[in-house]
Tab-separated table of N, CA and C in Angstrom:
chain	number	residue	atom	x	y	z
L	1	MET	N	21.799	5.392	-15.528
L	1	MET	CA	21.373	6.048	-16.093
L	1	MET	C	19.229	5.924	-15.762
L	2	ILE	N	19.431	4.876	-15.142
L	2	ILE	CA	17.833	4.343	-15.045
L	2	ILE	C	17.671	5.359	-14.116
L	3	PHE	N	18.407	5.612	-13.174
L	3	PHE	CA	17.839	6.415	-11.769
L	3	PHE	C	18.096	7.943	-12.442
L	4	ALA	N	18.726	8.726	-13.933
L	4	ALA	CA	18.022	9.457	-14.495
L	4	ALA	C	16.818	9.727	-14.857
L	5	TYR	N	16.416	8.257	-15.626
L	5	TYR	CA	15.048	8.310	-15.738
L	5	TYR	C	13.730	8.794	-15.050
L	6	ARG	N	14.027	8.048	-14.148
L	6	ARG	CA	13.511	8.164	-12.924
L	6	ARG	C	12.760	9.278	-12.096
L	7	GLN	N	14.076	10.062	-11.480
L	7	GLN	CA	13.950	11.936	-11.873
L	7	GLN	C	13.521	12.321	-12.259
L	8	ILE	N	13.611	12.359	-13.879
L	8	ILE	CA	12.855	12.989	-14.471
L	8	ILE	C	11.440	12.782	-14.921
L	9	ASP	N	10.962	11.357	-14.732
L	9	ASP	CA	9.508	10.986	-14.999
L	9	ASP	C	9.016	11.423	-13.635
L	10	ASN	N	9.657	11.707	-12.403
L	10	ASN	CA	9.425	12.154	-11.002
L	10	ASN	C	8.507	13.154	-10.968
L	11	LEU	N	10.153	14.399	-11.931
L	11	LEU	CA	9.871	15.593	-12.737
L	11	LEU	C	8.423	15.722	-13.330
L	12	LEU	N	8.101	15.360	-14.279
L	12	LEU	CA	7.360	15.822	-15.393
L	12	LEU	C	5.887	16.551	-14.225
L	13	LYS	N	5.471	16.889	-15.313
L	13	LYS	CA	3.928	17.365	-14.419
L	13	LYS	C	3.528	17.814	-15.675
L	14	LEU	N	2.127	17.347	-15.440
L	14	LEU	CA	0.978	17.374	-16.419
L	14	LEU	C	0.598	19.114	-16.608
L	15	CYS	N	0.815	19.205	-18.185
L	15	CYS	CA	0.607	20.340	-18.417
L	15	CYS	C	-0.699	20.419	-18.923
L	16	TYR	N	-1.938	21.100	-18.769
L	16	TYR	CA	-3.429	20.668	-18.866
L	16	TYR	C	-3.924	22.245	-19.412
L	17	ASN	N	-3.834	22.074	-20.811
L	17	ASN	CA	-4.290	23.131	-21.927
L	17	ASN	C	-5.513	23.690	-21.575
L	18	VAL	N	-6.230	24.874	-21.475
L	18	VAL	CA	-7.287	25.531	-20.941
L	18	VAL	C	-7.876	26.223	-22.437
L	19	THR	N	-8.388	25.594	-23.017
L	19	THR	CA	-8.677	26.735	-24.181
L	19	THR	C	-10.454	27.572	-23.633
L	20	GLN	N	-9.967	28.570	-23.901
L	20	GLN	CA	-11.134	29.373	-24.334
L	20	GLN	C	-11.792	29.896	-25.276
L	21	ARG	N	-13.081	29.543	-25.382
L	21	ARG	CA	-13.444	30.324	-26.819
L	21	ARG	C	-14.832	30.989	-26.596
L	22	ASN	N	-14.886	32.297	-28.087
L	22	ASN	CA	-16.300	32.616	-27.700
L	22	ASN	C	-16.784	32.205	-29.098
L	23	GLU	N	-17.618	33.107	-29.683
L	23	GLU	CA	-18.232	32.471	-30.899
L	23	GLU	C	-17.059	33.199	-31.846
L	24	VAL	N	-16.363	34.068	-31.639
L	24	VAL	CA	-15.852	34.456	-33.036
L	24	VAL	C	-15.096	33.636	-32.931
L	25	ASN	N	-13.915	33.912	-31.808
L	25	ASN	CA	-12.510	33.122	-32.450
L	25	ASN	C	-12.505	32.255	-31.052
L	26	ILE	N	-10.737	31.104	-30.774
L	26	ILE	CA	-10.453	30.899	-29.784
L	26	ILE	C	-9.494	32.158	-28.944
L	27	MET	N	-9.593	32.623	-27.511
L	27	MET	CA	-9.697	34.105	-26.915
L	27	MET	C	-7.703	33.765	-26.781
L	28	SER	N	-7.853	32.677	-26.073
L	28	SER	CA	-6.423	32.118	-25.215
L	28	SER	C	-6.630	31.165	-24.164
L	29	THR	N	-4.988	30.588	-24.303
L	29	THR	CA	-4.528	29.008	-23.538
L	29	THR	C	-4.211	29.681	-22.822
L	30	VAL	N	-3.974	29.012	-21.413
L	30	VAL	CA	-3.643	28.946	-20.373
L	30	VAL	C	-2.841	28.091	-19.932
L	31	THR	N	-1.829	27.270	-19.712
L	31	THR	CA	-1.155	26.102	-18.969
L	31	THR	C	-0.800	26.056	-17.823
L	32	ILE	N	-1.541	24.839	-17.245
L	32	ILE	CA	-1.413	24.337	-15.532
L	32	ILE	C	-0.701	23.199	-15.646
L	33	ARG	N	0.106	23.840	-14.311
L	33	ARG	CA	1.080	22.729	-14.174
L	33	ARG	C	0.795	21.689	-12.646
L	34	LEU	N	0.460	20.208	-13.434
L	34	LEU	CA	-0.316	19.391	-11.949
L	34	LEU	C	0.799	18.559	-11.468
L	35	ASN	N	0.878	18.246	-10.950
L	35	ASN	CA	1.181	16.979	-10.446
L	35	ASN	C	0.251	15.624	-10.636
L	36	GLN	N	0.994	14.037	-10.760
L	36	GLN	CA	-0.031	13.674	-10.388
L	36	GLN	C	-0.851	13.334	-9.049
L	37	GLU	N	-0.423	13.632	-8.071
L	37	GLU	CA	-1.599	13.580	-7.472
L	37	GLU	C	-3.185	14.458	-7.673
L	38	GLU	N	-2.506	15.796	-8.000
L	38	GLU	CA	-3.861	16.869	-8.644
L	38	GLU	C	-4.316	16.795	-9.570
L	39	GLU	N	-3.765	15.872	-10.387
L	39	GLU	CA	-4.548	15.687	-11.450
L	39	GLU	C	-5.153	15.028	-11.182
L	40	THR	N	-5.555	13.456	-10.782
L	40	THR	CA	-6.096	12.525	-10.403
L	40	THR	C	-7.072	13.152	-9.194
L	41	PHE	N	-6.820	14.352	-8.349
L	41	PHE	CA	-7.640	14.753	-7.861
L	41	PHE	C	-8.567	15.494	-8.253
L	42	PHE	N	-8.152	16.288	-9.326
L	42	PHE	CA	-9.071	17.220	-9.715
L	42	PHE	C	-9.930	16.635	-11.084
L	43	LYS	N	-9.511	15.959	-11.774
L	43	LYS	CA	-10.259	15.106	-12.925
L	43	LYS	C	-10.834	14.156	-12.286
L	44	SER	N	-11.363	13.549	-10.832
L	44	SER	CA	-11.780	12.870	-10.307
L	44	SER	C	-12.816	13.808	-9.838
L	45	TYR	N	-12.839	15.099	-9.608
L	45	TYR	CA	-13.457	15.887	-9.472
L	45	TYR	C	-14.597	16.214	-10.405
L	46	ALA	N	-13.725	16.674	-11.390
L	46	ALA	CA	-14.820	17.390	-12.899
L	46	ALA	C	-15.680	16.110	-13.248
L	47	GLN	N	-14.960	14.625	-12.806
L	47	GLN	CA	-16.197	13.897	-13.528
L	47	GLN	C	-17.323	13.503	-12.076
L	48	LEU	N	-16.859	13.721	-11.072
L	48	LEU	CA	-18.082	13.559	-10.379
L	48	LEU	C	-18.837	14.777	-10.392
L	49	THR	N	-18.877	16.159	-10.588
L	49	THR	CA	-19.593	17.096	-10.988
L	49	THR	C	-20.168	17.511	-12.593
L	50	GLY	N	-19.378	16.408	-13.304
L	50	GLY	CA	-20.227	16.377	-14.881
L	50	GLY	C	-19.118	17.650	-15.669
L	51	GLN	N	-18.551	18.499	-14.639
L	51	GLN	CA	-17.929	19.316	-15.446
L	51	GLN	C	-16.246	19.234	-16.309
L	52	SER	N	-16.230	19.639	-16.953
L	52	SER	CA	-14.844	20.401	-18.087
L	52	SER	C	-14.190	20.606	-17.070
L	53	LEU	N	-12.445	20.038	-17.224
L	53	LEU	CA	-11.627	20.440	-16.437
L	53	LEU	C	-11.475	22.110	-16.769
L	54	SER	N	-11.900	22.593	-17.848
L	54	SER	CA	-11.469	23.980	-18.260
L	54	SER	C	-12.326	24.668	-17.336
L	55	SER	N	-14.057	24.390	-17.319
L	55	SER	CA	-14.720	24.778	-16.527
L	55	SER	C	-14.508	25.089	-15.018
L	56	LEU	N	-13.992	23.709	-14.689
L	56	LEU	CA	-14.049	23.748	-13.186
L	56	LEU	C	-13.263	24.449	-13.080
L	57	PHE	N	-11.823	24.855	-13.714
L	57	PHE	CA	-11.164	25.901	-13.426
L	57	PHE	C	-11.261	27.439	-13.163
L	58	LYS	N	-12.045	27.548	-14.576
L	58	LYS	CA	-12.746	28.774	-15.089
L	58	LYS	C	-13.521	29.149	-13.704
L	59	LYS	N	-14.246	28.726	-13.190
L	59	LYS	CA	-15.198	28.578	-12.003
L	59	LYS	C	-14.227	28.785	-10.819
L	60	ALA	N	-13.555	27.968	-10.457
L	60	ALA	CA	-13.087	28.276	-9.727
L	60	ALA	C	-11.743	29.351	-9.249
L	61	LEU	N	-11.642	29.967	-10.494
L	61	LEU	CA	-10.987	31.117	-10.062
L	61	LEU	C	-11.543	32.841	-10.138
L	62	GLU	N	-12.562	32.208	-11.055
L	62	GLU	CA	-13.647	33.353	-10.932
L	62	GLU	C	-14.640	33.559	-9.513
L	63	ARG	N	-14.688	32.410	-8.516
L	63	ARG	CA	-15.355	32.281	-7.450
L	63	ARG	C	-13.865	32.852	-6.227
L	64	ASP	N	-12.791	32.878	-6.206
L	64	ASP	CA	-11.556	33.208	-5.576
L	64	ASP	C	-11.578	35.185	-5.741
L	65	ILE	N	-11.929	35.262	-7.436
L	65	ILE	CA	-11.190	36.263	-7.701
L	65	ILE	C	-12.492	37.459	-6.924
L	66	GLU	N	-13.858	37.025	-7.144
L	66	GLU	CA	-14.997	37.128	-6.594
L	66	GLU	C	-14.911	37.399	-5.040
L	67	ASP	N	-14.595	36.458	-4.520
L	67	ASP	CA	-13.812	36.831	-2.446
L	67	ASP	C	-13.775	37.797	-2.362
L	68	GLU	N	-12.280	37.993	-3.262
L	68	GLU	CA	-11.519	38.548	-2.721
L	68	GLU	C	-11.870	40.149	-2.838
L	69	TYR	N	-12.385	40.159	-4.244
L	69	TYR	CA	-13.029	41.389	-4.198
L	69	TYR	C	-14.249	41.925	-3.280
L	70	ASP	N	-15.120	40.992	-2.563
L	70	ASP	CA	-15.906	42.061	-1.985
L	70	ASP	C	-15.318	41.614	-0.683
L	71	LEU	N	-14.115	41.197	-0.265
L	71	LEU	CA	-13.763	41.200	1.146
L	71	LEU	C	-13.093	42.315	1.223
L	72	LYS	N	-12.272	42.872	-0.068
L	72	LYS	CA	-11.296	44.252	-0.361
L	72	LYS	C	-12.394	45.440	-0.298
L	73	ILE	N	-13.516	45.216	-0.886
L	73	ILE	CA	-14.631	46.370	-0.754
L	73	ILE	C	-15.568	46.414	0.507
L	74	TYR	N	-15.547	45.081	1.092
L	74	TYR	CA	-16.199	45.341	2.715
L	74	TYR	C	-15.267	45.900	3.744
L	75	LYS	N	-13.816	45.644	3.329
L	75	LYS	CA	-12.766	46.357	4.272
L	75	LYS	C	-13.337	47.679	4.452
L	76	GLN	N	-13.508	48.273	3.102
L	76	GLN	CA	-13.487	49.559	2.582
L	76	GLN	C	-14.482	50.441	3.081
L	77	ALA	N	-15.311	49.571	3.375
L	77	ALA	CA	-16.704	50.165	3.556
L	77	ALA	C	-16.855	50.609	5.036
L	78	TYR	N	-16.120	49.254	5.739
L	78	TYR	CA	-16.000	48.896	7.189
L	78	TYR	C	-14.955	50.406	7.803
L	79	ALA	N	-14.232	50.237	7.139
L	79	ALA	CA	-12.940	51.558	7.241
L	79	ALA	C	-13.422	53.333	7.086
L	80	GLU	N	-14.773	53.101	6.101
L	80	GLU	CA	-15.335	54.536	6.043
L	80	GLU	C	-16.519	54.399	7.188
L	81	TYR	N	-17.019	53.396	7.582
L	81	TYR	CA	-17.878	53.627	8.657
L	81	TYR	C	-17.096	53.896	10.242
L	82	LYS	N	-16.282	53.302	10.475
L	82	LYS	CA	-15.074	53.140	11.938
L	82	LYS	C	-14.812	54.962	11.443
L	83	ALA	N	-14.554	55.697	10.531
L	83	ALA	CA	-14.201	56.905	10.398
L	83	ALA	C	-15.570	57.924	10.447
L	84	ASP	N	-16.468	57.098	10.240
L	84	ASP	CA	-17.609	58.363	10.623
L	84	ASP	C	-18.698	57.141	10.563
L	85	PRO	N	-19.326	56.773	12.290
L	85	PRO	CA	-20.337	55.817	12.377
L	85	PRO	C	-21.724	55.962	11.951
L	86	GLU	N	-22.112	56.908	11.674
L	86	GLU	CA	-22.991	57.812	11.697
L	86	GLU	C	-24.122	57.082	10.880
L	87	THR	N	-25.092	56.851	10.269
L	87	THR	CA	-25.878	55.717	9.574
L	87	THR	C	-27.731	55.944	9.467
L	88	ILE	N	-28.383	55.926	8.642
L	88	ILE	CA	-29.480	56.106	8.392
L	88	ILE	C	-30.036	54.765	8.087
L	89	SER	N	-31.833	55.227	8.040
L	89	SER	CA	-32.457	53.969	8.077
L	89	SER	C	-32.840	53.451	6.875
L	90	HIS	N	-33.684	52.457	6.142
L	90	HIS	CA	-33.706	51.989	5.468
L	90	HIS	C	-34.656	53.342	4.585
L	91	ALA	N	-35.277	53.418	5.015
L	91	ALA	CA	-36.500	54.420	4.491
L	91	ALA	C	-36.203	55.637	4.886
L	92	ASP	N	-34.993	56.316	5.459
L	92	ASP	CA	-34.346	57.484	4.643
L	92	ASP	C	-33.454	57.418	3.515
L	93	PHE	N	-32.741	56.506	3.745
L	93	PHE	CA	-32.624	56.341	2.656
L	93	PHE	C	-32.904	56.591	1.093
L	94	LYS	N	-34.112	55.908	1.177
L	94	LYS	CA	-35.152	56.014	-0.286
L	94	LYS	C	-35.316	56.851	-0.289
L	95	LYS	N	-35.933	57.332	0.753
L	95	LYS	CA	-36.631	58.672	0.798
L	95	LYS	C	-35.093	59.798	0.260
L	96	GLU	N	-33.901	59.794	0.562
L	96	GLU	CA	-32.852	60.741	-0.550
L	96	GLU	C	-32.800	60.731	-1.353
L	97	LEU	N	-32.956	59.201	-1.726
L	97	LEU	CA	-32.752	58.665	-3.851
L	97	LEU	C	-34.178	59.278	-4.281
L	98	GLY	N	-35.075	59.245	-3.890
L	98	GLY	CA	-36.631	60.140	-4.297
L	98	GLY	C	-37.332	58.518	-4.591
L	99	LEU	N	-37.125	57.394	-4.127
L	99	LEU	CA	-37.980	56.595	-4.148
L	99	LEU	C	-39.637	56.111	-2.979
C-alpha cells in the first residue's frame, strides 16, 4: 500500500489556475499542470522578476504567438519576393503613396 501512495504522489502534478480579469468580470480560468521541477523553476523565475505566475505565463505565451506569426508573415513575404524580385526604393514607395 505504501508503494501505491508513493506512485500516486510521484504522479501528482501541480495545477496552477490562471485567472484573467478585466474591469467587468472574470473572463476565463486555464489550468496548467506542472511537475515539481517545473513548479520550482517557474516560481523561482517569477519571484526573481517580480511577476505573478499568471503574468509570466501570459507574457511568455503572447511572445511565442507573436514570434510564430511574425515568422509566418516573413515566409509569405519572402516567397512573394522570390516569385517577383522587383523592388522599389523607399523614396519611390513614398511617392506612390503620395507622402
